[in-house]
Amino acid sequence: MPKTALQNALIREKRKNAIMETALKQFALKGIENISIDDIAQVMRISHGLFYHYFTDKEDLINGIIEKGRETFGKNVTSLIDNNVGGFEFIKGLTEFYLTNLQGSDAKAYYIYLLLTINLQKVALNDDKWDIKSYSYLLKSIEEEKNNGRFINLDA
């Protein structure tokens, strides 16, 4: 019996998510610059053609991963910023949110690790469509708490 359009769409979405989760794990563990499309295809045991059916290139894949992460985490982080929660309270709120949402999800943990270990501006290629406000807000909050003496300044 042939599959319905809905069944085909669900299969496509599941496969696309699997590619993104595999790539996310590889990027987090080995670094974005050290992983090629060939590496992702080999880990997943798929053809390059199948990869290109879902993504135009590595940058498109990275953008898809970041967008999916923003859908998952963005509203909560944005609410902290919009409510002018700063300094230690921002860091505490962000940490509590991440710890609560990481339980039972390797993909979420890899996503957060990736965000915390890469320069988002480099990944986004200075593209205005990526809002890196939360990243810069976190750095500003950390600096504020260093200046207030609540955090130890390891750079000094």
Short mmCIF file of C-alpha atoms in Angstrom, two decimals, residues 13-85:
data_model
loop_
_atom_site.label_atom_id
_atom_site.label_comp_id
_atom_site.label_asym_id
_atom_site.label_seq_id
_atom_site.Cartn_x
_atom_site.Cartn_y
_atom_site.Cartn_z
CA GLU A 13 11.12 15.32 8.68
CA LYS A 14 12.41 12.39 10.74
CA ARG A 15 15.33 11.82 8.35
CA LYS A 16 16.21 15.53 8.24
CA ASN A 17 16.19 15.68 12.05
CA ALA A 18 18.39 12.56 12.20
CA ILE A 19 20.94 14.20 9.89
CA MET A 20 20.93 17.37 12.00
CA GLU A 21 21.30 15.44 15.27
CA THR A 22 24.17 13.35 13.88
CA ALA A 23 25.91 16.45 12.53
CA LEU A 24 25.33 18.30 15.79
CA LYS A 25 26.99 15.53 17.77
CA GLN A 26 29.94 15.39 15.37
CA PHE A 27 30.32 19.19 15.37
CA ALA A 28 30.22 19.32 19.18
CA LEU A 29 32.71 16.49 19.62
CA LYS A 30 35.18 17.28 16.84
CA GLY A 31 34.56 20.90 15.85
CA ILE A 32 32.65 22.29 12.90
CA GLU A 33 35.76 22.90 10.84
CA ASN A 34 36.90 19.27 11.31
CA ILE A 35 33.71 17.62 10.06
CA SER A 36 32.82 17.28 6.39
CA ILE A 37 29.60 16.25 4.70
CA ASP A 38 31.39 13.00 3.85
CA ASP A 39 32.00 12.38 7.58
CA ILE A 40 28.32 12.92 8.38
CA ALA A 41 27.22 10.66 5.52
CA GLN A 42 29.60 7.92 6.66
CA VAL A 43 28.43 8.05 10.29
CA MET A 44 24.80 7.87 9.17
CA ARG A 45 25.49 5.35 6.41
CA ILE A 46 23.69 7.47 3.84
CA SER A 47 24.70 8.69 0.41
CA HIS A 48 25.87 12.21 -0.33
CA GLY A 49 22.83 12.52 -2.58
CA LEU A 50 20.49 11.89 0.32
CA PHE A 51 22.28 14.55 2.36
CA TYR A 52 21.92 17.05 -0.49
CA HIS A 53 18.24 16.18 -0.79
CA TYR A 54 17.78 17.88 2.59
CA PHE A 55 20.56 20.49 2.72
CA THR A 56 22.30 22.54 0.03
CA ASP A 57 25.66 22.53 1.84
CA LYS A 58 27.33 22.47 5.24
CA GLU A 59 26.35 26.07 5.99
CA ASP A 60 22.70 25.25 5.28
CA LEU A 61 22.98 22.34 7.72
CA ILE A 62 24.54 24.55 10.41
CA ASN A 63 21.83 27.16 9.90
CA GLY A 64 19.18 24.43 10.25
CA ILE A 65 20.73 23.24 13.52
CA ILE A 66 20.91 26.76 14.92
CA GLU A 67 17.34 27.53 13.86
CA LYS A 68 16.04 24.34 15.48
CA GLY A 69 17.91 25.21 18.67
CA ARG A 70 16.47 28.70 18.63
CA GLU A 71 12.98 27.23 18.34
CA THR A 72 13.71 25.01 21.34
CA PHE A 73 15.48 27.49 23.60
CA GLY A 74 14.92 30.95 22.18
CA LYS A 75 11.70 31.99 23.89
CA ASN A 76 13.00 31.35 27.39
CA VAL A 77 16.32 33.10 26.83
CA THR A 78 14.59 36.02 25.14
CA SER A 79 12.20 36.40 28.08
CA LEU A 80 15.16 36.74 30.46
CA ILE A 81 16.63 39.48 28.27
CA ASP A 82 13.29 41.22 27.66
CA ASN A 83 12.60 41.31 31.41
CA ASN A 84 15.96 43.04 31.92
CA VAL A 85 17.27 40.22 34.05
#
